[in-house]
PDB file of C-alpha atoms in Angstrom:
ATOM      1  CA  GLY A 111       0.000   0.000   0.000  1.00 64.00           C
ATOM      2  CA  ALA A 112       0.941   3.663  -0.223  1.00 80.00           C
ATOM      3  CA  VAL A 113       3.185   4.864   2.561  1.00 89.00           C
ATOM      4  CA  VAL A 114       4.233   8.363   3.495  1.00 94.00           C
ATOM      5  CA  SER A 115       6.958   8.749   6.063  1.00 95.00           C
ATOM      6  CA  GLN A 116       7.866  11.800   8.053  1.00 97.00           C
ATOM      7  CA  HIS A 117      11.006  12.584  10.002  1.00 97.00           C
ATOM      8  CA  PRO A 118      11.545  13.396  12.759  1.00 97.00           C
ATOM      9  CA  SER A 119       8.490  12.232  14.638  1.00 96.00           C
ATOM     10  CA  ARG A 120       9.219  14.513  17.543  1.00 97.00           C
ATOM     11  CA  VAL A 121      11.549  17.461  18.001  1.00 97.00           C
ATOM     12  CA  ILE A 122      12.216  19.843  20.837  1.00 97.00           C
ATOM     13  CA  CYS A 123      14.225  22.937  20.078  1.00 96.00           C
ATOM     14  CA  LYS A 124      15.161  26.260  21.552  1.00 96.00           C
ATOM     15  CA  SER A 125      13.505  29.467  20.493  1.00 97.00           C
ATOM     16  CA  GLY A 126      15.297  31.057  17.531  1.00 97.00           C
ATOM     17  CA  THR A 127      16.570  27.840  15.980  1.00 97.00           C
ATOM     18  CA  SER A 128      15.439  26.312  12.701  1.00 97.00           C
ATOM     19  CA  VAL A 129      13.903  22.882  12.330  1.00 97.00           C
ATOM     20  CA  LYS A 130      13.643  20.813   9.155  1.00 97.00           C
ATOM     21  CA  ILE A 131      10.924  18.211   8.700  1.00 98.00           C
ATOM     22  CA  GLU A 132      11.106  15.674   5.896  1.00 97.00           C
ATOM     23  CA  CYS A 133       8.168  14.065   4.144  1.00 96.00           C
ATOM     24  CA  ARG A 134       8.729  11.109   1.847  1.00 95.00           C
ATOM     25  CA  SER A 135       6.424   9.034  -0.316  1.00 91.00           C
ATOM     26  CA  LEU A 136       7.979   5.588  -0.072  1.00 91.00           C
ATOM     27  CA  ASP A 137       6.307   3.568  -2.799  1.00 86.00           C
ATOM     28  CA  PHE A 138       4.715   6.060  -5.149  1.00 83.00           C
ATOM     29  CA  GLN A 139       5.566   9.314  -6.858  1.00 84.00           C
ATOM     30  CA  ALA A 140       3.935  12.488  -5.656  1.00 83.00           C
ATOM     31  CA  THR A 141       4.014  15.541  -7.867  1.00 80.00           C
ATOM     32  CA  THR A 142       2.277  17.414  -5.117  1.00 87.00           C
ATOM     33  CA  MET A 143       2.560  17.191  -1.370  1.00 92.00           C
ATOM     34  CA  PHE A 144       0.696  19.155   1.228  1.00 94.00           C
ATOM     35  CA  TRP A 145       1.669  20.476   4.630  1.00 97.00           C
ATOM     36  CA  TYR A 146      -0.868  20.783   7.407  1.00 96.00           C
ATOM     37  CA  ARG A 147      -0.663  22.089  10.922  1.00 96.00           C
ATOM     38  CA  GLN A 148      -2.801  20.793  13.743  1.00 94.00           C
ATOM     39  CA  PHE A 149      -3.205  22.323  17.182  1.00 91.00           C
ATOM     40  CA  PRO A 150      -4.457  20.161  20.061  1.00 88.00           C
ATOM     41  CA  LYS A 151      -8.080  19.165  19.634  1.00 86.00           C
ATOM     42  CA  LYS A 152      -8.320  21.149  16.428  1.00 90.00           C
ATOM     43  CA  SER A 153      -8.651  20.335  12.774  1.00 92.00           C
ATOM     44  CA  LEU A 154      -5.944  20.083  10.151  1.00 92.00           C
ATOM     45  CA  MET A 155      -5.206  23.485   8.674  1.00 94.00           C
ATOM     46  CA  LEU A 156      -3.629  23.547   5.240  1.00 94.00           C
ATOM     47  CA  MET A 157      -0.421  25.553   5.294  1.00 96.00           C
ATOM     48  CA  ALA A 158       0.912  25.113   1.796  1.00 95.00           C
ATOM     49  CA  THR A 159       0.920  23.017  -1.333  1.00 93.00           C
ATOM     50  CA  SER A 160       4.348  21.777  -2.329  1.00 90.00           C
ATOM     51  CA  ASN A 161       4.946  21.232  -6.037  1.00 85.00           C
ATOM     52  CA  GLU A 162       7.892  19.243  -7.318  1.00 84.00           C
ATOM     53  CA  GLY A 163      10.309  21.490  -9.147  1.00 83.00           C
ATOM     54  CA  SER A 164       8.490  24.724  -8.485  1.00 85.00           C
ATOM     55  CA  LYS A 165       7.607  27.131  -5.702  1.00 89.00           C
ATOM     56  CA  ALA A 166       5.160  26.160  -3.034  1.00 92.00           C
ATOM     57  CA  THR A 167       1.754  27.754  -2.836  1.00 93.00           C
ATOM     58  CA  TYR A 168       1.031  29.128   0.615  1.00 95.00           C
ATOM     59  CA  GLU A 169      -2.347  29.600   2.213  1.00 94.00           C
ATOM     60  CA  GLN A 170      -3.418  33.022   3.353  1.00 93.00           C
ATOM     61  CA  GLY A 171      -1.848  33.949   6.642  1.00 94.00           C
ATOM     62  CA  VAL A 172       1.064  31.519   6.372  1.00 95.00           C
ATOM     63  CA  GLU A 173       4.439  33.264   6.227  1.00 94.00           C
ATOM     64  CA  LYS A 174       6.462  31.849   3.355  1.00 93.00           C
ATOM     65  CA  ASP A 175       9.711  33.196   4.770  1.00 95.00           C
ATOM     66  CA  LYS A 176       9.085  31.462   8.057  1.00 96.00           C
ATOM     67  CA  PHE A 177       7.912  28.125   6.711  1.00 97.00           C
ATOM     68  CA  LEU A 178      10.291  27.247   3.895  1.00 96.00           C
ATOM     69  CA  ILE A 179       9.178  24.422   1.651  1.00 94.00           C
ATOM     70  CA  ASN A 180      11.330  22.566  -0.820  1.00 91.00           C
ATOM     71  CA  HIS A 181      10.095  19.762  -3.064  1.00 89.00           C
ATOM     72  CA  ALA A 182      13.277  18.594  -4.745  1.00 83.00           C
ATOM     73  CA  SER A 183      12.068  15.254  -6.050  1.00 88.00           C
ATOM     74  CA  LEU A 184       8.902  13.287  -6.694  1.00 87.00           C
ATOM     75  CA  THR A 185       9.281  11.545  -3.355  1.00 91.00           C
ATOM     76  CA  LEU A 186      10.590  14.204  -0.981  1.00 93.00           C
ATOM     77  CA  SER A 187       9.306  17.488   0.374  1.00 94.00           C
ATOM     78  CA  THR A 188      10.813  19.371   3.297  1.00 96.00           C
ATOM     79  CA  LEU A 189       9.366  21.989   5.602  1.00 97.00           C
ATOM     80  CA  THR A 190      11.792  24.193   7.504  1.00 97.00           C
ATOM     81  CA  VAL A 191      10.470  26.224  10.379  1.00 97.00           C
ATOM     82  CA  THR A 192      12.899  29.119  10.595  1.00 97.00           C
ATOM     83  CA  SER A 193      13.612  31.066  13.772  1.00 96.00           C
ATOM     84  CA  ALA A 194      11.097  28.973  15.662  1.00 96.00           C
ATOM     85  CA  HIS A 195       9.134  30.477  18.525  1.00 96.00           C
ATOM     86  CA  PRO A 196       6.945  28.825  21.155  1.00 96.00           C
ATOM     87  CA  GLU A 197       3.807  29.713  19.201  1.00 95.00           C
ATOM     88  CA  ASP A 198       5.113  27.524  16.367  1.00 96.00           C
ATOM     89  CA  SER A 199       4.769  24.500  18.625  1.00 96.00           C
ATOM     90  CA  SER A 200       2.286  22.235  16.911  1.00 96.00           C
ATOM     91  CA  PHE A 201       1.717  18.916  15.164  1.00 96.00           C
ATOM     92  CA  TYR A 202       2.856  19.172  11.539  1.00 97.00           C
ATOM     93  CA  ILE A 203       1.523  16.589   9.094  1.00 97.00           C
ATOM     94  CA  CYS A 204       2.382  16.141   5.454  1.00 96.00           C
ATOM     95  CA  SER A 205       0.368  14.313   2.869  1.00 94.00           C
ATOM     96  CA  ALA A 206       0.721  13.262  -0.723  1.00 89.00           C
ATOM     97  CA  ARG A 207      -1.629  12.422  -3.531  1.00 79.00           C
ATOM     98  CA  ALA A 208      -0.623   9.957  -6.204  1.00 67.00           C
ATOM     99  CA  SER A 209       0.430  11.374  -9.536  1.00 57.00           C
ATOM    100  CA  SER A 210      -1.438   8.871 -11.646  1.00 51.00           C
ATOM    101  CA  LEU A 211      -3.796   5.958 -11.623  1.00 47.00           C
ATOM    102  CA  GLY A 212      -2.170   2.798 -10.441  1.00 48.00           C
ATOM    103  CA  THR A 213      -2.730  -0.890 -10.818  1.00 50.00           C
ATOM    104  CA  SER A 214      -4.471  -2.955  -8.214  1.00 51.00           C
ATOM    105  CA  GLY A 215      -2.917  -2.205  -4.850  1.00 53.00           C
ATOM    106  CA  SER A 216      -1.368   1.066  -6.027  1.00 52.00           C
ATOM    107  CA  PRO A 217      -2.658   4.498  -4.969  1.00 50.00           C
ATOM    108  CA  SER A 218      -5.651   5.741  -6.876  1.00 55.00           C
ATOM    109  CA  TYR A 219      -5.762   9.201  -8.325  1.00 55.00           C
ATOM    110  CA  ASN A 220      -7.754  10.824  -5.554  1.00 63.00           C
ATOM    111  CA  GLU A 221      -6.669   9.325  -2.299  1.00 75.00           C
ATOM    112  CA  GLN A 222      -4.428  11.388  -0.103  1.00 84.00           C
ATOM    113  CA  PHE A 223      -1.965   9.637   2.163  1.00 88.00           C
ATOM    114  CA  PHE A 224      -0.761  11.184   5.366  1.00 93.00           C
ATOM    115  CA  GLY A 225       2.573  10.999   7.080  1.00 95.00           C
ATOM    116  CA  PRO A 226       2.673  10.108  10.781  1.00 96.00           C
ATOM    117  CA  GLY A 227       3.204  13.722  11.797  1.00 96.00           C
ATOM    118  CA  THR A 228       5.933  15.643  13.598  1.00 97.00           C
ATOM    119  CA  ARG A 229       5.380  17.008  17.068  1.00 96.00           C
ATOM    120  CA  LEU A 230       7.345  20.258  17.332  1.00 97.00           C
ATOM    121  CA  THR A 231       7.916  21.814  20.727  1.00 97.00           C
ATOM    122  CA  VAL A 232       9.735  25.122  20.880  1.00 97.00           C
ATOM    123  CA  LEU A 233      11.023  26.083  24.293  1.00 96.00           C
TER     124      LEU A 233
ATOM    125  CA  GLY B  66     -12.163  28.791  -1.854  1.00 85.00           C
ATOM    126  CA  GLU B  67     -13.759  25.727  -0.360  1.00 89.00           C
ATOM    127  CA  ASN B  68     -15.244  25.875   3.136  1.00 93.00           C
ATOM    128  CA  VAL B  69     -16.342  22.753   4.979  1.00 96.00           C
ATOM    129  CA  GLU B  70     -18.621  22.860   7.996  1.00 97.00           C
ATOM    130  CA  GLN B  71     -18.971  19.813  10.248  1.00 97.00           C
ATOM    131  CA  HIS B  72     -21.497  18.995  12.969  1.00 97.00           C
ATOM    132  CA  PRO B  73     -21.689  18.043  15.730  1.00 97.00           C
ATOM    133  CA  SER B  74     -18.353  18.863  17.329  1.00 96.00           C
ATOM    134  CA  THR B  75     -18.864  16.156  19.941  1.00 97.00           C
ATOM    135  CA  LEU B  76     -21.047  13.073  19.900  1.00 98.00           C
ATOM    136  CA  SER B  77     -21.588  10.562  22.661  1.00 98.00           C
ATOM    137  CA  VAL B  78     -23.419   7.300  22.028  1.00 98.00           C
ATOM    138  CA  GLN B  79     -23.955   3.984  23.739  1.00 98.00           C
ATOM    139  CA  GLU B  80     -22.310   0.913  22.317  1.00 97.00           C
ATOM    140  CA  GLY B  81     -24.529  -0.574  19.629  1.00 97.00           C
ATOM    141  CA  ASP B  82     -26.207   2.707  18.752  1.00 97.00           C
ATOM    142  CA  SER B  83     -25.735   4.507  15.461  1.00 98.00           C
ATOM    143  CA  ALA B  84     -23.751   7.704  14.994  1.00 98.00           C
ATOM    144  CA  VAL B  85     -24.263  10.285  12.286  1.00 98.00           C
ATOM    145  CA  ILE B  86     -21.924  13.133  11.437  1.00 98.00           C
ATOM    146  CA  LYS B  87     -22.879  15.758   8.901  1.00 98.00           C
ATOM    147  CA  CYS B  88     -20.836  18.082   6.702  1.00 98.00           C
ATOM    148  CA  THR B  89     -21.620  20.808   4.225  1.00 98.00           C
ATOM    149  CA  TYR B  90     -19.341  22.263   1.592  1.00 97.00           C
ATOM    150  CA  SER B  91     -19.422  25.503  -0.331  1.00 96.00           C
ATOM    151  CA  ASP B  92     -17.648  24.861  -3.629  1.00 93.00           C
ATOM    152  CA  SER B  93     -19.977  23.209  -6.121  1.00 92.00           C
ATOM    153  CA  ALA B  94     -16.917  22.104  -8.121  1.00 91.00           C
ATOM    154  CA  SER B  95     -15.736  19.817  -5.314  1.00 93.00           C
ATOM    155  CA  ASN B  96     -16.236  16.212  -6.291  1.00 91.00           C
ATOM    156  CA  TYR B  97     -14.299  14.100  -3.815  1.00 90.00           C
ATOM    157  CA  PHE B  98     -15.387  13.671  -0.200  1.00 94.00           C
ATOM    158  CA  PRO B  99     -13.326  11.489   2.128  1.00 94.00           C
ATOM    159  CA  TRP B 100     -13.801  10.790   5.807  1.00 96.00           C
ATOM    160  CA  TYR B 101     -10.874  10.335   8.147  1.00 96.00           C
ATOM    161  CA  LYS B 102     -10.559   8.867  11.623  1.00 97.00           C
ATOM    162  CA  GLN B 103      -7.807  10.225  13.818  1.00 95.00           C
ATOM    163  CA  GLU B 104      -6.711   8.825  17.142  1.00 93.00           C
ATOM    164  CA  LEU B 105      -4.765  10.945  19.571  1.00 88.00           C
ATOM    165  CA  GLY B 106      -1.274  11.717  18.317  1.00 87.00           C
ATOM    166  CA  LYS B 107      -1.717   9.634  15.188  1.00 91.00           C
ATOM    167  CA  ARG B 108      -2.117  10.415  11.520  1.00 92.00           C
ATOM    168  CA  PRO B 109      -5.592  10.630   9.976  1.00 93.00           C
ATOM    169  CA  GLN B 110      -6.712   7.334   8.509  1.00 93.00           C
ATOM    170  CA  LEU B 111      -9.059   7.212   5.546  1.00 92.00           C
ATOM    171  CA  ILE B 112     -12.133   5.197   6.459  1.00 95.00           C
ATOM    172  CA  ILE B 113     -14.392   5.808   3.472  1.00 95.00           C
ATOM    173  CA  ASP B 114     -14.717   8.211   0.583  1.00 92.00           C
ATOM    174  CA  ILE B 115     -17.295   9.101  -2.017  1.00 92.00           C
ATOM    175  CA  ARG B 116     -17.126  10.745  -5.371  1.00 89.00           C
ATOM    176  CA  SER B 117     -19.753  13.036  -6.769  1.00 85.00           C
ATOM    177  CA  ASN B 118     -21.023  10.538  -9.311  1.00 84.00           C
ATOM    178  CA  VAL B 119     -22.590   8.384  -6.598  1.00 84.00           C
ATOM    179  CA  GLY B 120     -25.061   9.170  -3.851  1.00 91.00           C
ATOM    180  CA  GLU B 121     -24.201   6.518  -1.314  1.00 95.00           C
ATOM    181  CA  LYS B 122     -21.408   4.142  -0.459  1.00 94.00           C
ATOM    182  CA  LYS B 123     -21.254   1.489   2.224  1.00 96.00           C
ATOM    183  CA  ASP B 124     -18.452  -0.510   3.778  1.00 94.00           C
ATOM    184  CA  GLN B 125     -19.592  -2.866   6.523  1.00 96.00           C
ATOM    185  CA  ARG B 126     -20.717  -0.686   9.451  1.00 97.00           C
ATOM    186  CA  ILE B 127     -19.783   2.559   7.762  1.00 98.00           C
ATOM    187  CA  ALA B 128     -21.745   4.399   5.102  1.00 98.00           C
ATOM    188  CA  VAL B 129     -21.517   7.800   3.496  1.00 97.00           C
ATOM    189  CA  THR B 130     -24.267   9.667   1.686  1.00 97.00           C
ATOM    190  CA  LEU B 131     -23.885  12.639  -0.617  1.00 96.00           C
ATOM    191  CA  ASN B 132     -26.453  15.203  -1.702  1.00 95.00           C
ATOM    192  CA  LYS B 133     -24.840  17.297  -4.411  1.00 93.00           C
ATOM    193  CA  THR B 134     -27.796  19.611  -4.796  1.00 94.00           C
ATOM    194  CA  ALA B 135     -27.770  20.558  -1.148  1.00 95.00           C
ATOM    195  CA  LYS B 136     -23.960  20.291  -0.955  1.00 95.00           C
ATOM    196  CA  HIS B 137     -23.910  18.111   2.083  1.00 95.00           C
ATOM    197  CA  PHE B 138     -22.613  14.664   2.934  1.00 97.00           C
ATOM    198  CA  SER B 139     -22.913  12.497   5.995  1.00 98.00           C
ATOM    199  CA  LEU B 140     -21.101   9.670   7.723  1.00 98.00           C
ATOM    200  CA  HIS B 141     -23.160   6.905   9.290  1.00 98.00           C
ATOM    201  CA  ILE B 142     -21.681   4.392  11.695  1.00 98.00           C
ATOM    202  CA  THR B 143     -23.961   1.567  12.792  1.00 97.00           C
ATOM    203  CA  GLU B 144     -23.535  -0.807  15.724  1.00 98.00           C
ATOM    204  CA  THR B 145     -20.909   1.431  17.260  1.00 98.00           C
ATOM    205  CA  GLN B 146     -18.154  -0.099  19.343  1.00 97.00           C
ATOM    206  CA  PRO B 147     -15.823   1.481  21.919  1.00 96.00           C
ATOM    207  CA  GLU B 148     -12.956   1.254  19.426  1.00 96.00           C
ATOM    208  CA  ASP B 149     -14.881   3.616  17.165  1.00 97.00           C
ATOM    209  CA  SER B 150     -14.130   6.371  19.687  1.00 97.00           C
ATOM    210  CA  ALA B 151     -11.890   8.919  17.936  1.00 96.00           C
ATOM    211  CA  VAL B 152     -12.017  12.227  16.122  1.00 96.00           C
ATOM    212  CA  TYR B 153     -13.622  12.071  12.704  1.00 97.00           C
ATOM    213  CA  PHE B 154     -12.945  14.610   9.965  1.00 96.00           C
ATOM    214  CA  CYS B 155     -14.796  15.151   6.748  1.00 97.00           C
ATOM    215  CA  ALA B 156     -13.042  16.780   3.812  1.00 95.00           C
ATOM    216  CA  ALA B 157     -13.718  17.987   0.312  1.00 94.00           C
ATOM    217  CA  SER B 158     -11.646  18.638  -2.754  1.00 90.00           C
ATOM    218  CA  HIS B 159     -11.527  18.584  -6.522  1.00 83.00           C
ATOM    219  CA  ASN B 160     -10.605  15.389  -8.297  1.00 69.00           C
ATOM    220  CA  GLN B 161      -7.121  16.532  -9.245  1.00 68.00           C
ATOM    221  CA  ALA B 162      -3.781  15.399  -7.956  1.00 62.00           C
ATOM    222  CA  GLY B 163      -2.637  18.929  -7.150  1.00 70.00           C
ATOM    223  CA  THR B 164      -5.638  19.867  -5.059  1.00 82.00           C
ATOM    224  CA  ALA B 165      -5.502  19.822  -1.301  1.00 87.00           C
ATOM    225  CA  LEU B 166      -8.192  18.485   0.948  1.00 90.00           C
ATOM    226  CA  ILE B 167     -10.083  21.060   2.969  1.00 92.00           C
ATOM    227  CA  PHE B 168     -11.132  19.643   6.306  1.00 94.00           C
ATOM    228  CA  GLY B 169     -14.078  20.173   8.570  1.00 96.00           C
ATOM    229  CA  LYS B 170     -13.371  20.985  12.203  1.00 95.00           C
ATOM    230  CA  GLY B 171     -13.835  17.449  13.380  1.00 96.00           C
ATOM    231  CA  THR B 172     -16.235  15.479  15.537  1.00 97.00           C
ATOM    232  CA  THR B 173     -15.111  13.780  18.715  1.00 96.00           C
ATOM    233  CA  LEU B 174     -17.050  10.533  18.946  1.00 97.00           C
ATOM    234  CA  SER B 175     -17.250   8.760  22.289  1.00 97.00           C
ATOM    235  CA  VAL B 176     -18.767   5.302  22.438  1.00 97.00           C
ATOM    236  CA  SER B 177     -19.445   4.073  25.928  1.00 96.00           C
ATOM    237  CA  SER B 178     -19.969   0.422  26.785  1.00 92.00           C
TER     238      SER B 178
END
């Protein structure tokens, strides 16, 4: 089945440092990946759409200079939280949609697969 | 852009009862409507989805209905079990690989035995 991995699963850092989170599609190619942020007991809020080989598209209110996204290949997108502050503490989840229809057992065109999430705590 | 409303925010049922969660969407061009179950600290897991060319889909104890005219869709869980307790999210999007899912605010379902 389709698997999306995310690393690290948990990170604690000091205020002012930068943190990089990796999102990988392990067994399918993903032209597009998405980054969500989830506060405790809240819904998933779309932060940005990451497109392979081009600039990410950020949602309104999300600072592109603070949340740097790079999608260097069809299987890897990274989110870097720059100069992190305590208010950036959150659960960050990536997801990927398959680039094409697959054979039996492969991702279908619509389904979106989520990574396990990264718990960021900024002290 | 798309806006998804979800109700209720919390739902408590007795084991064996049915649970219904309802969502509405705003963008008439949306044509893909998945439902996710999320346990604390875990990733959302797809439990069922429906596309706009069908009105109902069922998978064992779980069913989803879609009313395109009214732009609402619902999740039905029958014979609920304690392990069904979790947060459930509805979502909507276009049927394109580059389109993100827009989520409802979630429903916390508690099934007591």
